[in-house]
């Protein structure tokens, strides 16, 4: 994946929220934090509403569909945290004058929402374990009670480490 030449299928010249969702899925599954964070950042700056991610239609693969349905919740948690801290996705760029910053801070907060299809994806019947390689942690997660277990994934009966989604 790291050596992929294209961010979208060959011959497609425009990126979309769905392509980004699948890239996030891939980076989460292979536990590559830096590329997952980079993809998260690109989604932020593309300014696609999280609610605009279309249903990927992966009903035939219930495990992949459940993981894909958890990712928008991660985006919302990360993005809404930034918005609450005063950042806006509608900013023209990240470096603003004091006047520009104050003007944007006075605008209403436009918090992100999950796409409706994610609620229709049922939890998995059998717990899916997504392995991780966190520095300093020698064992894998074994229970949802672990404080490092992701609450977004827990909703779909997936035991995964909380991804590193909070950064500015």
PDB file of C-alpha atoms in Angstrom:
ATOM      1  CA  UNK A   1       0.000   0.000   0.000  1.00  0.00           C
ATOM      2  CA  UNK A   2       2.831   2.353   0.831  1.00  0.00           C
ATOM      3  CA  UNK A   3       4.146   2.149  -2.730  1.00  0.00           C
ATOM      4  CA  UNK A   4       0.794   2.613  -4.416  1.00  0.00           C
ATOM      5  CA  UNK A   5       1.009   5.183  -7.208  1.00  0.00           C
ATOM      6  CA  UNK A   6      -2.619   6.263  -7.124  1.00  0.00           C
ATOM      7  CA  UNK A   7      -4.937   7.393  -4.331  1.00  0.00           C
ATOM      8  CA  UNK A   8      -7.982   6.305  -6.335  1.00  0.00           C
ATOM      9  CA  UNK A   9      -8.472   3.478  -8.828  1.00  0.00           C
ATOM     10  CA  UNK A  10      -6.385   3.828 -11.964  1.00  0.00           C
ATOM     11  CA  UNK A  11      -8.151   6.045 -14.476  1.00  0.00           C
ATOM     12  CA  UNK A  12     -10.146   7.880 -11.793  1.00  0.00           C
ATOM     13  CA  UNK A  13      -8.843  11.407 -11.384  1.00  0.00           C
ATOM     14  CA  UNK A  14     -10.848  12.644  -8.428  1.00  0.00           C
ATOM     15  CA  UNK A  15     -10.583  11.432  -4.862  1.00  0.00           C
ATOM     16  CA  UNK A  16     -13.784  10.752  -2.925  1.00  0.00           C
ATOM     17  CA  UNK A  17     -14.831  10.181   0.692  1.00  0.00           C
ATOM     18  CA  UNK A  18     -15.408   6.498  -0.106  1.00  0.00           C
ATOM     19  CA  UNK A  19     -11.864   6.007  -1.434  1.00  0.00           C
ATOM     20  CA  UNK A  20     -10.552   7.710   1.696  1.00  0.00           C
ATOM     21  CA  UNK A  21     -12.704   5.451   3.901  1.00  0.00           C
ATOM     22  CA  UNK A  22     -11.125   2.378   2.302  1.00  0.00           C
ATOM     23  CA  UNK A  23      -7.604   3.799   2.700  1.00  0.00           C
ATOM     24  CA  UNK A  24      -8.315   4.454   6.399  1.00  0.00           C
ATOM     25  CA  UNK A  25      -9.611   0.886   6.678  1.00  0.00           C
ATOM     26  CA  UNK A  26      -6.402  -0.484   5.151  1.00  0.00           C
ATOM     27  CA  UNK A  27      -4.108   1.554   7.418  1.00  0.00           C
ATOM     28  CA  UNK A  28      -6.087   0.585  10.523  1.00  0.00           C
ATOM     29  CA  UNK A  29      -6.013  -3.105   9.591  1.00  0.00           C
ATOM     30  CA  UNK A  30      -2.235  -3.117   9.041  1.00  0.00           C
ATOM     31  CA  UNK A  31      -1.719  -0.970  12.170  1.00  0.00           C
ATOM     32  CA  UNK A  32       0.191   1.805  10.413  1.00  0.00           C
ATOM     33  CA  UNK A  33      -0.457   4.826  12.630  1.00  0.00           C
ATOM     34  CA  UNK A  34       1.423   7.465  10.623  1.00  0.00           C
ATOM     35  CA  UNK A  35      -0.311   6.722   7.323  1.00  0.00           C
ATOM     36  CA  UNK A  36      -3.683   6.435   9.094  1.00  0.00           C
ATOM     37  CA  UNK A  37      -3.117   9.866  10.641  1.00  0.00           C
ATOM     38  CA  UNK A  38      -2.036  11.297   7.278  1.00  0.00           C
ATOM     39  CA  UNK A  39      -5.223   9.976   5.684  1.00  0.00           C
ATOM     40  CA  UNK A  40      -7.290  11.409   8.539  1.00  0.00           C
ATOM     41  CA  UNK A  41      -5.639  14.784   7.965  1.00  0.00           C
ATOM     42  CA  UNK A  42      -6.313  14.607   4.215  1.00  0.00           C
ATOM     43  CA  UNK A  43      -9.988  13.894   4.901  1.00  0.00           C
ATOM     44  CA  UNK A  44     -10.077  16.971   7.174  1.00  0.00           C
ATOM     45  CA  UNK A  45      -8.538  19.261   4.541  1.00  0.00           C
ATOM     46  CA  UNK A  46     -10.672  17.882   1.705  1.00  0.00           C
ATOM     47  CA  UNK A  47     -13.610  19.254   3.701  1.00  0.00           C
ATOM     48  CA  UNK A  48     -15.909  16.378   2.828  1.00  0.00           C
ATOM     49  CA  UNK A  49     -18.693  16.123   5.403  1.00  0.00           C
ATOM     50  CA  UNK A  50     -18.322  12.829   7.254  1.00  0.00           C
ATOM     51  CA  UNK A  51     -22.051  12.299   6.734  1.00  0.00           C
ATOM     52  CA  UNK A  52     -21.419  12.292   2.957  1.00  0.00           C
ATOM     53  CA  UNK A  53     -19.515   8.988   3.041  1.00  0.00           C
ATOM     54  CA  UNK A  54     -21.732   6.671   0.989  1.00  0.00           C
ATOM     55  CA  UNK A  55     -22.627   3.163   2.072  1.00  0.00           C
ATOM     56  CA  UNK A  56     -19.818   0.956   0.722  1.00  0.00           C
ATOM     57  CA  UNK A  57     -22.289  -1.894   0.237  1.00  0.00           C
ATOM     58  CA  UNK A  58     -20.054  -4.562   1.782  1.00  0.00           C
ATOM     59  CA  UNK A  59     -22.939  -6.614   3.178  1.00  0.00           C
ATOM     60  CA  UNK A  60     -21.428  -9.828   1.760  1.00  0.00           C
ATOM     61  CA  UNK A  61     -18.342  -9.354   3.977  1.00  0.00           C
ATOM     62  CA  UNK A  62     -19.836  -8.632   7.387  1.00  0.00           C
ATOM     63  CA  UNK A  63     -16.469  -8.172   9.138  1.00  0.00           C
ATOM     64  CA  UNK A  64     -15.161  -5.614   6.650  1.00  0.00           C
ATOM     65  CA  UNK A  65     -18.549  -3.870   6.612  1.00  0.00           C
ATOM     66  CA  UNK A  66     -18.543  -3.595  10.419  1.00  0.00           C
ATOM     67  CA  UNK A  67     -15.008  -2.144  10.479  1.00  0.00           C
ATOM     68  CA  UNK A  68     -15.903   0.332   7.712  1.00  0.00           C
ATOM     69  CA  UNK A  69     -18.995   1.359   9.708  1.00  0.00           C
ATOM     70  CA  UNK A  70     -16.818   2.198  12.746  1.00  0.00           C
ATOM     71  CA  UNK A  71     -14.429   4.532  10.921  1.00  0.00           C
ATOM     72  CA  UNK A  72     -16.857   7.484  10.523  1.00  0.00           C
ATOM     73  CA  UNK A  73     -17.264   7.526  14.333  1.00  0.00           C
ATOM     74  CA  UNK A  74     -13.479   7.906  14.631  1.00  0.00           C
ATOM     75  CA  UNK A  75     -13.516  10.769  12.119  1.00  0.00           C
ATOM     76  CA  UNK A  76     -16.320  12.487  14.029  1.00  0.00           C
ATOM     77  CA  UNK A  77     -14.563  12.114  17.371  1.00  0.00           C
ATOM     78  CA  UNK A  78     -11.342  13.558  15.949  1.00  0.00           C
ATOM     79  CA  UNK A  79     -12.917  16.337  13.883  1.00  0.00           C
ATOM     80  CA  UNK A  80     -15.458  17.481  16.472  1.00  0.00           C
ATOM     81  CA  UNK A  81     -12.687  17.639  19.071  1.00  0.00           C
ATOM     82  CA  UNK A  82     -10.747  19.974  16.771  1.00  0.00           C
ATOM     83  CA  UNK A  83     -13.857  22.047  16.050  1.00  0.00           C
ATOM     84  CA  UNK A  84     -14.582  22.380  19.790  1.00  0.00           C
ATOM     85  CA  UNK A  85     -10.997  23.624  20.240  1.00  0.00           C
ATOM     86  CA  UNK A  86     -11.642  26.417  17.748  1.00  0.00           C
ATOM     87  CA  UNK A  87     -10.433  24.935  14.459  1.00  0.00           C
ATOM     88  CA  UNK A  88     -12.811  25.069  11.519  1.00  0.00           C
ATOM     89  CA  UNK A  89     -12.842  22.848   8.469  1.00  0.00           C
ATOM     90  CA  UNK A  90     -13.944  25.826   6.402  1.00  0.00           C
ATOM     91  CA  UNK A  91     -10.693  27.709   7.141  1.00  0.00           C
ATOM     92  CA  UNK A  92      -8.951  28.640   3.892  1.00  0.00           C
ATOM     93  CA  UNK A  93      -5.606  27.494   5.347  1.00  0.00           C
ATOM     94  CA  UNK A  94      -4.110  26.666   8.717  1.00  0.00           C
ATOM     95  CA  UNK A  95      -2.166  29.908   9.249  1.00  0.00           C
ATOM     96  CA  UNK A  96      -4.504  32.803   9.986  1.00  0.00           C
ATOM     97  CA  UNK A  97      -4.068  36.347  11.191  1.00  0.00           C
ATOM     98  CA  UNK A  98      -5.533  37.185  14.598  1.00  0.00           C
ATOM     99  CA  UNK A  99      -8.444  39.001  12.923  1.00  0.00           C
ATOM    100  CA  UNK A 100      -9.183  36.028  10.656  1.00  0.00           C
ATOM    101  CA  UNK A 101      -9.015  33.653  13.606  1.00  0.00           C
ATOM    102  CA  UNK A 102     -11.375  35.798  15.708  1.00  0.00           C
ATOM    103  CA  UNK A 103     -13.795  36.133  12.792  1.00  0.00           C
ATOM    104  CA  UNK A 104     -13.915  32.358  12.283  1.00  0.00           C
ATOM    105  CA  UNK A 105     -14.200  31.749  16.041  1.00  0.00           C
ATOM    106  CA  UNK A 106     -17.349  33.907  16.059  1.00  0.00           C
ATOM    107  CA  UNK A 107     -19.054  31.710  13.451  1.00  0.00           C
ATOM    108  CA  UNK A 108     -21.315  28.840  14.544  1.00  0.00           C
ATOM    109  CA  UNK A 109     -19.622  25.481  15.039  1.00  0.00           C
ATOM    110  CA  UNK A 110     -20.484  23.031  12.290  1.00  0.00           C
ATOM    111  CA  UNK A 111     -20.095  19.673  14.049  1.00  0.00           C
ATOM    112  CA  UNK A 112     -19.799  16.490  12.008  1.00  0.00           C
ATOM    113  CA  UNK A 113     -22.417  13.713  11.982  1.00  0.00           C
ATOM    114  CA  UNK A 114     -22.241  10.035  11.118  1.00  0.00           C
ATOM    115  CA  UNK A 115     -23.666   8.798   7.827  1.00  0.00           C
ATOM    116  CA  UNK A 116     -27.055   7.149   8.386  1.00  0.00           C
ATOM    117  CA  UNK A 117     -25.954   3.790   6.959  1.00  0.00           C
ATOM    118  CA  UNK A 118     -23.530   3.141   9.855  1.00  0.00           C
ATOM    119  CA  UNK A 119     -26.432   2.672  12.287  1.00  0.00           C
ATOM    120  CA  UNK A 120     -27.913  -0.030  10.053  1.00  0.00           C
ATOM    121  CA  UNK A 121     -24.771  -2.184  10.217  1.00  0.00           C
ATOM    122  CA  UNK A 122     -25.355  -4.806  12.929  1.00  0.00           C
ATOM    123  CA  UNK A 123     -22.696  -5.776  15.473  1.00  0.00           C
ATOM    124  CA  UNK A 124     -20.786  -8.926  14.569  1.00  0.00           C
ATOM    125  CA  UNK A 125     -22.040 -12.150  16.137  1.00  0.00           C
ATOM    126  CA  UNK A 126     -18.484 -13.243  16.975  1.00  0.00           C
ATOM    127  CA  UNK A 127     -15.946 -10.750  18.323  1.00  0.00           C
ATOM    128  CA  UNK A 128     -13.415  -9.643  15.720  1.00  0.00           C
ATOM    129  CA  UNK A 129      -9.919  -9.044  17.118  1.00  0.00           C
ATOM    130  CA  UNK A 130      -7.754  -6.522  15.260  1.00  0.00           C
ATOM    131  CA  UNK A 131      -4.110  -7.029  16.288  1.00  0.00           C
ATOM    132  CA  UNK A 132      -1.865  -4.085  17.094  1.00  0.00           C
ATOM    133  CA  UNK A 133       1.797  -3.321  17.640  1.00  0.00           C
ATOM    134  CA  UNK A 134       1.769  -0.469  20.133  1.00  0.00           C
ATOM    135  CA  UNK A 135       5.206   0.539  21.439  1.00  0.00           C
ATOM    136  CA  UNK A 136       5.654  -0.483  25.056  1.00  0.00           C
ATOM    137  CA  UNK A 137       2.775  -2.953  24.989  1.00  0.00           C
ATOM    138  CA  UNK A 138       3.783  -6.586  24.652  1.00  0.00           C
ATOM    139  CA  UNK A 139       0.359  -8.236  24.764  1.00  0.00           C
ATOM    140  CA  UNK A 140      -2.700  -7.987  22.549  1.00  0.00           C
ATOM    141  CA  UNK A 141      -6.050  -6.753  23.818  1.00  0.00           C
ATOM    142  CA  UNK A 142      -8.119  -9.584  25.278  1.00  0.00           C
ATOM    143  CA  UNK A 143     -11.157  -7.790  26.681  1.00  0.00           C
ATOM    144  CA  UNK A 144     -13.376  -4.796  25.991  1.00  0.00           C
ATOM    145  CA  UNK A 145     -12.709  -3.717  29.594  1.00  0.00           C
ATOM    146  CA  UNK A 146      -9.138  -2.785  28.666  1.00  0.00           C
ATOM    147  CA  UNK A 147      -8.903   1.036  28.885  1.00  0.00           C
ATOM    148  CA  UNK A 148      -7.076   1.086  25.534  1.00  0.00           C
ATOM    149  CA  UNK A 149      -9.922  -0.688  23.704  1.00  0.00           C
ATOM    150  CA  UNK A 150     -11.726   1.522  21.197  1.00  0.00           C
ATOM    151  CA  UNK A 151     -15.297   2.427  22.101  1.00  0.00           C
ATOM    152  CA  UNK A 152     -16.109   3.113  18.425  1.00  0.00           C
ATOM    153  CA  UNK A 153     -15.158  -0.447  17.478  1.00  0.00           C
ATOM    154  CA  UNK A 154     -16.790  -1.927  20.587  1.00  0.00           C
ATOM    155  CA  UNK A 155     -20.229  -0.907  19.244  1.00  0.00           C
ATOM    156  CA  UNK A 156     -19.826  -3.425  16.417  1.00  0.00           C
ATOM    157  CA  UNK A 157     -18.248  -6.166  18.614  1.00  0.00           C
ATOM    158  CA  UNK A 158     -14.735  -5.450  17.353  1.00  0.00           C
ATOM    159  CA  UNK A 159     -11.854  -5.481  19.822  1.00  0.00           C
ATOM    160  CA  UNK A 160      -9.252  -2.996  18.609  1.00  0.00           C
ATOM    161  CA  UNK A 161      -6.797  -0.595  20.170  1.00  0.00           C
ATOM    162  CA  UNK A 162      -8.020   3.021  20.274  1.00  0.00           C
ATOM    163  CA  UNK A 163      -6.445   4.549  17.132  1.00  0.00           C
ATOM    164  CA  UNK A 164      -4.325   7.665  17.543  1.00  0.00           C
ATOM    165  CA  UNK A 165      -6.844  10.173  16.166  1.00  0.00           C
ATOM    166  CA  UNK A 166      -6.353  13.193  18.447  1.00  0.00           C
ATOM    167  CA  UNK A 167      -3.694  15.586  17.258  1.00  0.00           C
ATOM    168  CA  UNK A 168      -3.489  19.129  15.969  1.00  0.00           C
TER     169      UNK A 168
END
